[in-house]
Short mmCIF file of C-alpha atoms and ligand atoms in Angstrom, two decimals:
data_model
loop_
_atom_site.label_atom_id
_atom_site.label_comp_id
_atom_site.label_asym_id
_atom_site.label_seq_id
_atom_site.Cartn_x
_atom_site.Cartn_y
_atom_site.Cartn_z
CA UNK A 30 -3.73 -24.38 22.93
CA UNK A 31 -4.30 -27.58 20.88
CA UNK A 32 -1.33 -28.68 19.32
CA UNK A 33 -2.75 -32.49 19.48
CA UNK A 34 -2.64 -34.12 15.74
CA UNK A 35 -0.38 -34.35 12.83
CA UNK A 36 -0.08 -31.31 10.18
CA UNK A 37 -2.91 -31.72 8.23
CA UNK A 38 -5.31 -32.43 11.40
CA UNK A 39 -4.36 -29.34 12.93
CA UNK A 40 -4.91 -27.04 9.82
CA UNK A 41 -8.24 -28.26 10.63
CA UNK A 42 -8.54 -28.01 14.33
CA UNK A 43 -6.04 -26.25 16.33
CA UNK A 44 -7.16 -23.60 17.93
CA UNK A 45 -11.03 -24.14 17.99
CA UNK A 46 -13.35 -25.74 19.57
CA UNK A 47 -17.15 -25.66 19.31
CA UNK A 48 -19.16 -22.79 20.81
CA UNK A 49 -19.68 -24.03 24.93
CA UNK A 50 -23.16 -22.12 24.70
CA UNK A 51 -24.70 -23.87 21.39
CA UNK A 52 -22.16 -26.63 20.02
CA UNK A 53 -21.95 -24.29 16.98
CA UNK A 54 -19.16 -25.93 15.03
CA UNK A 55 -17.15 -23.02 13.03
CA UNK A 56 -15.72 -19.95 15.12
CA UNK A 57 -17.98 -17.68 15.06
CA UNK A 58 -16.63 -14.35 14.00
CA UNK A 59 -16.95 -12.32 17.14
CA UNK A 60 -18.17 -8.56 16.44
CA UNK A 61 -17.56 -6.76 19.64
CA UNK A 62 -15.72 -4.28 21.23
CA UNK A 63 -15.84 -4.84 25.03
CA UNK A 64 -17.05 -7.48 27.28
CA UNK A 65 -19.48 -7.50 30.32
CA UNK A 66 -17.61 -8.12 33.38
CA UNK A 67 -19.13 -9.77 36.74
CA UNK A 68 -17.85 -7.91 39.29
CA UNK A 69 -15.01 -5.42 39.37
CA UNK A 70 -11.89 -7.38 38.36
CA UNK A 71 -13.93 -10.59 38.01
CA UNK A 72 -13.79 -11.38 33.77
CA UNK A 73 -13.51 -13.87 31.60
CA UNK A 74 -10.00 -13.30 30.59
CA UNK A 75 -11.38 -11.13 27.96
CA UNK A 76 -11.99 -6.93 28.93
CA UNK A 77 -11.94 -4.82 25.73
CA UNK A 78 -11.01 -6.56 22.56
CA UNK A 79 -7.93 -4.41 21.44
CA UNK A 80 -6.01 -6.82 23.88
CA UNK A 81 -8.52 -10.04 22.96
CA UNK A 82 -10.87 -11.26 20.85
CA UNK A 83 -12.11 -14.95 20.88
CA UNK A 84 -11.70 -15.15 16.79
CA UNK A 85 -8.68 -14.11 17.09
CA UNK A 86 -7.56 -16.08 19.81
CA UNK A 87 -8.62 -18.98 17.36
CA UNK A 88 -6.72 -17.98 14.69
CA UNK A 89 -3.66 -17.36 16.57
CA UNK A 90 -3.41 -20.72 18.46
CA UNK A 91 -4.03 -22.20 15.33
CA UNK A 92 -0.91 -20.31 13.12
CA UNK A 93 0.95 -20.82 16.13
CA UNK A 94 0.45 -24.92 16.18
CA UNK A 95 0.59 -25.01 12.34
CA UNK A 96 4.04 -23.60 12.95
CA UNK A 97 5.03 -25.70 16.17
CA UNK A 98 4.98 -22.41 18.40
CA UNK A 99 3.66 -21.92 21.64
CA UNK A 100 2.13 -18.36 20.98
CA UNK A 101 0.80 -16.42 17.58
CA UNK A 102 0.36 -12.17 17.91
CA UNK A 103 -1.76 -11.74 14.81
CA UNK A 104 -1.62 -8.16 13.06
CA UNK A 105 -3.46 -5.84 10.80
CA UNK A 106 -1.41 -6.57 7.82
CA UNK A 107 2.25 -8.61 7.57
CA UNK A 108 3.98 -4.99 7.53
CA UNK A 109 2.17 -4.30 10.80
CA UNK A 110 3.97 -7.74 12.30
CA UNK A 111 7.16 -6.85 10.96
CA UNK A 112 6.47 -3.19 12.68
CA UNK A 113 5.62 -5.12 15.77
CA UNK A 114 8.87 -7.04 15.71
CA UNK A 115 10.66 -3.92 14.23
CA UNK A 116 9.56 -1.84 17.46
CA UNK A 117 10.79 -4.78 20.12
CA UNK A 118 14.05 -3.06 19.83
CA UNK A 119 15.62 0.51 21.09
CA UNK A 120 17.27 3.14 19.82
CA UNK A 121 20.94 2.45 19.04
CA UNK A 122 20.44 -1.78 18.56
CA UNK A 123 21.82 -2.83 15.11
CA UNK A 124 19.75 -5.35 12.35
CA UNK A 125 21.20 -7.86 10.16
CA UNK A 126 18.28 -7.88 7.06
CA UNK A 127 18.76 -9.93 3.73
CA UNK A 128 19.60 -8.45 0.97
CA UNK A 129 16.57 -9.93 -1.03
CA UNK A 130 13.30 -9.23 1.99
CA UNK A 131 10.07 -7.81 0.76
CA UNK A 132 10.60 -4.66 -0.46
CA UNK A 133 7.86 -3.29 2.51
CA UNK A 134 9.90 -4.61 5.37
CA UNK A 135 13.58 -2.90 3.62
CA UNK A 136 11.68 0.37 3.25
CA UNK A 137 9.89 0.63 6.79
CA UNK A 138 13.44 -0.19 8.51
CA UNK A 139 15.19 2.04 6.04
CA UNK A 140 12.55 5.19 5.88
CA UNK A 141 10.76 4.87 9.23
CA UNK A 142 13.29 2.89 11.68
CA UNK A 143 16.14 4.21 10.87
CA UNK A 144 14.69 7.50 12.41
CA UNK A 145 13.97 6.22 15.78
CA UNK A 146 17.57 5.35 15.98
CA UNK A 147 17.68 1.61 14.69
CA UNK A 148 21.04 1.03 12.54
CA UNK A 149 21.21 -1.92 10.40
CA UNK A 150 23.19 -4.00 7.65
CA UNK A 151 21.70 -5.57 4.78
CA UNK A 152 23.75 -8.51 3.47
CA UNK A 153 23.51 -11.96 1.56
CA UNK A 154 22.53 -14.43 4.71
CA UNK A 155 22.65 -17.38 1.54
CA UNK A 156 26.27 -16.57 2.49
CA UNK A 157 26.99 -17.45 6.11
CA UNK A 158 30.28 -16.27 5.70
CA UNK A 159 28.95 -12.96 4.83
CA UNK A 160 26.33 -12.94 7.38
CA UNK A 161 29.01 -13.58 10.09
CA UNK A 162 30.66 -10.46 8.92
CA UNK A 163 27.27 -8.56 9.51
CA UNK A 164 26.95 -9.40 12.92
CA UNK A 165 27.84 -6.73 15.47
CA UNK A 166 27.97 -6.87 19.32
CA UNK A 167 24.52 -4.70 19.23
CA UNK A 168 23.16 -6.89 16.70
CA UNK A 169 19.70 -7.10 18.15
CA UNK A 170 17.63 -8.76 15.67
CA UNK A 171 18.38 -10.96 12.47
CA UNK A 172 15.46 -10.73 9.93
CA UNK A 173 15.78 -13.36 6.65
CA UNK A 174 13.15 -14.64 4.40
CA UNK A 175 13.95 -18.07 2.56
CA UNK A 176 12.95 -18.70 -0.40
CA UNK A 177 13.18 -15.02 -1.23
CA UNK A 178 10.85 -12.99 -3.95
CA UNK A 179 11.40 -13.08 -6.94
CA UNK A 180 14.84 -15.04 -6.69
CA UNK A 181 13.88 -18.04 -5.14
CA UNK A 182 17.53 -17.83 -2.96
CA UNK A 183 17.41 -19.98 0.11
CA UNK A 184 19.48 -19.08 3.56
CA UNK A 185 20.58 -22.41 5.64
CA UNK A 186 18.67 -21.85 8.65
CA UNK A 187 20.50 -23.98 11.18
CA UNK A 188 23.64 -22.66 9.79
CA UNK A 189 22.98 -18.98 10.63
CA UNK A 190 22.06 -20.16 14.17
CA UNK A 191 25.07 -21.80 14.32
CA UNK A 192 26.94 -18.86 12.73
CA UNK A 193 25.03 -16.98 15.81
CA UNK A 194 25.78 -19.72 18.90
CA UNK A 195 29.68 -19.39 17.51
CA UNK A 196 29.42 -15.62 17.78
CA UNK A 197 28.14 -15.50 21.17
CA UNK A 198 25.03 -13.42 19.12
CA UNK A 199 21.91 -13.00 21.68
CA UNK A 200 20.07 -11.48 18.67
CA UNK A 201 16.23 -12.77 17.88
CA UNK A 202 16.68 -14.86 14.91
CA UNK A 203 13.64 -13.70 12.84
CA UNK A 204 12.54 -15.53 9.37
CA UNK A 205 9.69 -14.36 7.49
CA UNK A 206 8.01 -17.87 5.82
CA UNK A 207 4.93 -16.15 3.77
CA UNK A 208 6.81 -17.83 0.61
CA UNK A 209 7.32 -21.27 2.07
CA UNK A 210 4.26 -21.40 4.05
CA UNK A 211 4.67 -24.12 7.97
CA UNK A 212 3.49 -26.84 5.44
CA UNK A 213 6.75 -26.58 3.62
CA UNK A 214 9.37 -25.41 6.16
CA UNK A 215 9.28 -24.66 10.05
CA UNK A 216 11.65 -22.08 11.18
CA UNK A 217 11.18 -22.88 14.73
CA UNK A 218 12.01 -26.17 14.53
CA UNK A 219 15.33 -25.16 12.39
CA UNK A 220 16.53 -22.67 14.90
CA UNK A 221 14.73 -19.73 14.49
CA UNK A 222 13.41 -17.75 17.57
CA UNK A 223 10.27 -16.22 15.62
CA UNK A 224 8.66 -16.87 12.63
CA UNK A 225 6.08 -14.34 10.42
CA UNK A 226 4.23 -14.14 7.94
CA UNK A 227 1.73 -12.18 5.51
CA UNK A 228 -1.47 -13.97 5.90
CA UNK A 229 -2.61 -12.04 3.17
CA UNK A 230 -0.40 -14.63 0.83
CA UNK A 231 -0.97 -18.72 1.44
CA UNK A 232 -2.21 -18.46 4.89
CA UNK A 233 -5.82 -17.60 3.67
CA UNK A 234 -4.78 -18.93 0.27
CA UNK A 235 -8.05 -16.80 -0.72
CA UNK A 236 -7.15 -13.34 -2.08
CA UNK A 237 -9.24 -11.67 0.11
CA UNK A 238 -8.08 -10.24 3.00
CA UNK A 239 -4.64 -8.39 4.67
CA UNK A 240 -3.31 -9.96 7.46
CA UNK A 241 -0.03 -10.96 9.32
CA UNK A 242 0.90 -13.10 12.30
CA UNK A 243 4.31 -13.59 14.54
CA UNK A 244 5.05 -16.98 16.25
CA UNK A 245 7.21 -17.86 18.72
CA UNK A 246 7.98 -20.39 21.69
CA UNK A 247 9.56 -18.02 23.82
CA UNK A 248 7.62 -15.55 26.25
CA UNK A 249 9.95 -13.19 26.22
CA UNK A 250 9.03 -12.45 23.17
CA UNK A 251 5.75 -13.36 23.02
CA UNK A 252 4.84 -11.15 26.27
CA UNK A 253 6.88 -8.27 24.15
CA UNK A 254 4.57 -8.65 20.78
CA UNK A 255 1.52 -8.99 23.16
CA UNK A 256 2.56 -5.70 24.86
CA UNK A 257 2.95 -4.13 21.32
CA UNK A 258 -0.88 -5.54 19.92
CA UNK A 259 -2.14 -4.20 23.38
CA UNK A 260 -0.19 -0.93 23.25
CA UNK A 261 -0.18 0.08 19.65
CA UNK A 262 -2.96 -1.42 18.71
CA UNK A 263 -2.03 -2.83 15.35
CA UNK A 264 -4.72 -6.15 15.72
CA UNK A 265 -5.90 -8.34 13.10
CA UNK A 266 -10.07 -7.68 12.90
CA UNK A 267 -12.35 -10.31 13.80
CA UNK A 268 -13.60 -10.62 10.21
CA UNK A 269 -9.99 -11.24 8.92
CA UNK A 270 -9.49 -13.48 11.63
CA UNK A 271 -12.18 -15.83 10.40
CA UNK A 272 -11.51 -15.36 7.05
CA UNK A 273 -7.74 -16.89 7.56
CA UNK A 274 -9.24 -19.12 9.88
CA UNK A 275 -11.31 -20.92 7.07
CA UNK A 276 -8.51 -20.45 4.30
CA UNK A 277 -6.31 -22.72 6.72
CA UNK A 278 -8.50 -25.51 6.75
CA UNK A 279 -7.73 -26.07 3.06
CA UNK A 280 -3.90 -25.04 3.48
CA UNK A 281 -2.40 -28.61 3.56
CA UNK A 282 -4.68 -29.55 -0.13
CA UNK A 283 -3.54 -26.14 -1.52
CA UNK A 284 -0.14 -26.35 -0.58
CA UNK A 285 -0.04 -30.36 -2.10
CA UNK A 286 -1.38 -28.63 -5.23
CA UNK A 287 0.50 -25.63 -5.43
CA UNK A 288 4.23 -27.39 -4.83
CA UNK A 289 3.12 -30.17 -7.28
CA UNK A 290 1.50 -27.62 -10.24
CA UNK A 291 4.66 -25.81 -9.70
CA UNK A 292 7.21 -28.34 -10.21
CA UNK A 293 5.43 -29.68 -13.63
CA UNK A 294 5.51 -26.01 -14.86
CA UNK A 295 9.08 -25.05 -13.82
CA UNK A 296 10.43 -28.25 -15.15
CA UNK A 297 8.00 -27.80 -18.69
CA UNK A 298 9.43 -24.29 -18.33
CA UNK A 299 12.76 -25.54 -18.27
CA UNK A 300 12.95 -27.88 -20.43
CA UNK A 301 12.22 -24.88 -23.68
CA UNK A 302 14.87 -23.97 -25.30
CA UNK A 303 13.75 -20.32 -25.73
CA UNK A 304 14.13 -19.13 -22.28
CA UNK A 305 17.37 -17.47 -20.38
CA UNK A 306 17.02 -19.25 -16.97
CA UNK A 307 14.18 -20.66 -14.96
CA UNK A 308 14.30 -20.23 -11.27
CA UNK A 309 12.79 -23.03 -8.71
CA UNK A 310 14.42 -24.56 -5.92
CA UNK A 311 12.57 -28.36 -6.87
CA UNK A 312 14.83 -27.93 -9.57
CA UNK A 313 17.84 -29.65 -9.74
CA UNK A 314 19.37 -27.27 -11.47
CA UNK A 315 19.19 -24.48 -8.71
CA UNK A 316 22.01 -23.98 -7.14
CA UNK A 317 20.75 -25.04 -3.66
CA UNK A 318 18.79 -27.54 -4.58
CA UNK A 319 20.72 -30.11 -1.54
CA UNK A 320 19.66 -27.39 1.08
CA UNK A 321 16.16 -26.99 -0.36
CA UNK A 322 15.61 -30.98 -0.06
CA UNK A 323 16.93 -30.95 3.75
CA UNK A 324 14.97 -27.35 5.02
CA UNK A 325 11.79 -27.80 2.89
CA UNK A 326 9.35 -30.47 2.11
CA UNK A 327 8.09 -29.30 -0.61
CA UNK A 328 9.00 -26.19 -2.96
CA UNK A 329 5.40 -23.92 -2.82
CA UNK A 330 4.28 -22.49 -6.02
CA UNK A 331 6.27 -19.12 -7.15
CA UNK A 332 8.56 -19.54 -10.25
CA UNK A 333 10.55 -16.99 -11.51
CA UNK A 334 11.87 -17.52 -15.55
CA UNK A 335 13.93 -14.87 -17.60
CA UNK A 336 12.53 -14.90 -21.15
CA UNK A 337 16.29 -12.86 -22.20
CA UNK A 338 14.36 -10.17 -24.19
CA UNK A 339 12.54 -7.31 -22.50
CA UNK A 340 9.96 -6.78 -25.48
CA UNK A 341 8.68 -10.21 -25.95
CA UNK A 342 8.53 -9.95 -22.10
CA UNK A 343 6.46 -7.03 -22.06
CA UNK A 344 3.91 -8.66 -24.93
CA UNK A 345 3.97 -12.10 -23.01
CA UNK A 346 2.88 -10.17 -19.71
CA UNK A 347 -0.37 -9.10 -21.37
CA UNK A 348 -1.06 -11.86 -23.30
CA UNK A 349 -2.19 -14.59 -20.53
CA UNK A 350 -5.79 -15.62 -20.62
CA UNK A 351 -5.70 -18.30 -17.08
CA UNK A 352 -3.07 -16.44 -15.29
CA UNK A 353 -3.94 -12.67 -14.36
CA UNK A 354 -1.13 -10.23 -14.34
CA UNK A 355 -1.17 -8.66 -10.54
CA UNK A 356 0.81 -8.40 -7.58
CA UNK A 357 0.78 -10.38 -4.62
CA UNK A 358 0.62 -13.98 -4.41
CA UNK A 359 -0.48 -17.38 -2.50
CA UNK A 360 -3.75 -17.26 -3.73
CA UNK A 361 -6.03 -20.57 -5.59
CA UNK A 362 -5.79 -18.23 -8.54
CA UNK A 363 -2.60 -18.32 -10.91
CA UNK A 364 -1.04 -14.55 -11.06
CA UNK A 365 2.00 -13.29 -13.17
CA UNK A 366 4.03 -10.44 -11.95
CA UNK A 367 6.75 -8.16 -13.64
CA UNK A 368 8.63 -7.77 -10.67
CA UNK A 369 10.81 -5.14 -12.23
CA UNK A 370 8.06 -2.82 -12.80
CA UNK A 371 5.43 -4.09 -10.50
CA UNK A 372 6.33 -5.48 -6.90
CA UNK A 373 10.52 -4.38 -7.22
CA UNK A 374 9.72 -0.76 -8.84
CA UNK A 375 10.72 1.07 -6.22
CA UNK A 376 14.13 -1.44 -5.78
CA UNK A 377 17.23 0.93 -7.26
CA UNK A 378 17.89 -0.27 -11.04
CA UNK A 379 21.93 -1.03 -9.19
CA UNK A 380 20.43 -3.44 -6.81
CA UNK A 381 17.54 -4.99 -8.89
CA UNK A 382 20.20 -5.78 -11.42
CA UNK A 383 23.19 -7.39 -8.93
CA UNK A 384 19.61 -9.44 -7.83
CA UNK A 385 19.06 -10.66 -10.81
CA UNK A 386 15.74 -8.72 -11.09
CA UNK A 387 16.07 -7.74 -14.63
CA UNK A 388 13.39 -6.47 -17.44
CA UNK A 389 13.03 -9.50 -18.82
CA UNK A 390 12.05 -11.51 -15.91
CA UNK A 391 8.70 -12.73 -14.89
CA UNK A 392 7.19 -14.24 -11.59
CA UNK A 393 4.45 -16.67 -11.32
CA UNK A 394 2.05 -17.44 -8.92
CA UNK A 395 1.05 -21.18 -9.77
CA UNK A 396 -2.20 -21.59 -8.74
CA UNK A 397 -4.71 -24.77 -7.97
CA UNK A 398 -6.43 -25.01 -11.35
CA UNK A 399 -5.87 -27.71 -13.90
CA UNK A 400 -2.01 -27.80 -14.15
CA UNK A 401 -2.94 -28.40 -18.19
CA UNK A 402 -4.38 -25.22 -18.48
CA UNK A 403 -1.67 -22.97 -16.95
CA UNK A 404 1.11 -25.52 -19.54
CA UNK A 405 -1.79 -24.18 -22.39
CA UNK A 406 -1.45 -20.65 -21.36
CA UNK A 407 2.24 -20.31 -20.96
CA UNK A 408 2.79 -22.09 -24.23
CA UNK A 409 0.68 -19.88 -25.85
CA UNK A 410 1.88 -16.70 -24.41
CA UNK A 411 5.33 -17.86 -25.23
CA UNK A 412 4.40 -17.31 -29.14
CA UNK A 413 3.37 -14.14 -28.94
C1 LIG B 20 3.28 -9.49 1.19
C2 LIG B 20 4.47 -9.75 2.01
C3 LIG B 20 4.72 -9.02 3.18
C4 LIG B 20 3.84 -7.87 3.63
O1 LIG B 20 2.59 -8.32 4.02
P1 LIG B 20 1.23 -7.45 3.88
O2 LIG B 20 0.19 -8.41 4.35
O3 LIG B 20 1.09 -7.09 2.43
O4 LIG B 20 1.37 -6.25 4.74
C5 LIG B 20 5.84 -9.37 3.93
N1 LIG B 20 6.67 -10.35 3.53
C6 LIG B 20 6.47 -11.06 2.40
C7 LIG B 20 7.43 -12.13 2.01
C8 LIG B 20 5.36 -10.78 1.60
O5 LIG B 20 5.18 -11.48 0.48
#
């Protein structure tokens, strides 16, 4: 695995390496099932490409450098990683989940899991003192996200590993960093035994593919998720491998954009006196701003305002001419979401509201086009 160069030269190059037979530059996307084998038990380290694929292979030693790990397990979708992870446990072991994680990772512990005999808490891991209080002797696995959707809440990462060492807590410290993205913040390298992602988000940065990936320095549980891709059979395809592949190149110049476009809206955003709140951790007015300046390097590009009326909400949402009102997120294209009717609809109205997930919020996706034109759009939607 390559893991020579600084960030932004790895975005480029870990993980590839021209073709040995023709020099060919770019990975080429490798459209096969099985490969021919010399003599019985004599291969190339490849057999039948369930288990391995050579795009893949590139793609995953390139997330997993990007991230400082030693090994990436790339999936069919982020879900099918958490699934992955999910599965790496037995009936009877105990989770600690935030209270804020995608709504797709809550429902597949809490519908599907829960039935195969995994038990598990859901609590505010912003608040180490609650977290502590979560942890159980057969706590098996801890699964955060920081910054969380559509809140923008952080959780100190070396403070719930420390919360963990002082509990005597063997449990896999998982964080899901789709939002944040390795350019921004490294779990691994803040105490976290795996890190995930969707790819589908600011990994291929493209809008136009489904993807996920786990990382990890330890075998353990890199031989366990390997097991799982081979066994279950829940593999990114080669076409989606190369697609993330190429989106990855760029992820460094998004990610400069996307934290900097961002900032200038959240603080124009702020700065109105018609709005309720404006969330952003590059804010100095979010509450943990200190923590964001010491985990991340820069803030990535969701911001999250409450307009404080749910009608001028609902016109504003269909009234944008650069952003596009759809779910997901990560992409070069600006989105707006609703995220109590769209991406949090099927959060209880008890729980969206205690969130802060209210009718009259709404989430954006700050994309890569001229910053000017996205401060044009908002302040014309915000007449309407
Ligand atoms: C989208 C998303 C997922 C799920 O990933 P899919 O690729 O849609 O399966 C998980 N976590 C976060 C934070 C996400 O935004």
């Amino acid at each position: 695995m390559n893991l020579e160069g600084r960030f932004d030269t790895r975005c480029i190059h870990a993980g590839q390496s021209p073709d040995p037979n023709n020099g060919a530059i770019m990975t080429p996307v490798y459209f096969t099932s099985t490969y021919v084998q010399e003599g019985i038990g004599q291969n190339k380290g490849f057999d039948y490409a369930r288990v391995r694929n050579p795009t893949r292979d590139a793609l995953e030693g390139n997330l997993a450098a990007l991230e400082g790990g030693a090994h990436g397990m790339a999936f069919g979708s982020g879900m099918a990683a958490v699934q992955a992870i999910f599965e790496q446990l037995s009936s009877g072991d105990h989770v600690v989940l935030g209270d804020n994680v995608y709504g797709g990772t809550f429902r597949l512990l809490d519908k599907v899991m829960t039935r195969f005999g995994l038990t598990y808490t859901q609590v505010d891991t912003g608040d180490l003192a609650a977290f502590k209080a979560a942890l159980r002797p057969n706590t098996k696995l801890v699964m955060l996200e920081t910054p969380t959707n559509p809140m923008l809440g952080l959780t100190d990462i070396p403070g719930v590993r420390q919360v963990m060492t002082v509990m005597g807590s063997k449990a896999v410290l998982a964080v899901d960093n789709t939002f944040a993205t390795p350019y921004n913040q490294r779990p691994l390298e803040l105490g976290a035994d795996l890190v995930f992602h969707s790819t589908t988000k600011y990994l291929n940065g493209h809008s136009d593919s489904i993807g996920g990936i786990a990382i990890t320095n330890r075998e353990d549980i890199a031989e366990g998720l390997r097991f799982h891709q081979k066994a279950a059979g829940g593999i990114l395809s080669p076409m989606e491998s190369w697609l993330i592949l190429r989106g990855t190149k760029t992820l460094h110049l998004r990610m400069e954009r996307h934290n900097a476009s961002a900032l200038t809206l959240a603080r124009w955003l702020e700065a109105r006196k018609d709005l309720k709140a404006v969330y952003y951790p590059g804010l100095e007015s979010h509450p943990q701003h200190a923590l964001a300046k010491q985990q991340m390097k820069g803030f990535s590009g969701i911001v999250s305002f409450d307009t404080g009326d749910a009608e001028r909400t609902r016109r504003m949402a269909s009234s944008f001419k650069v952003f596009s009102l759809a779910e997901s997120l990560g992409g070069v294209e600006s989105l707006v979401c609703h995220p109590a009717s769209m991406t949090h609809g099927s959060v209880p109205e008890a729980d969206r509201q205690r969130l802060g997930i209210n009718d009259n919020l709404l989430r954006l996706s700050v994309g890569v086009e001229d910053v000017q034109d996205l401060i044009e759009d908002l302040e014309r939607v915000l007449k309407v």
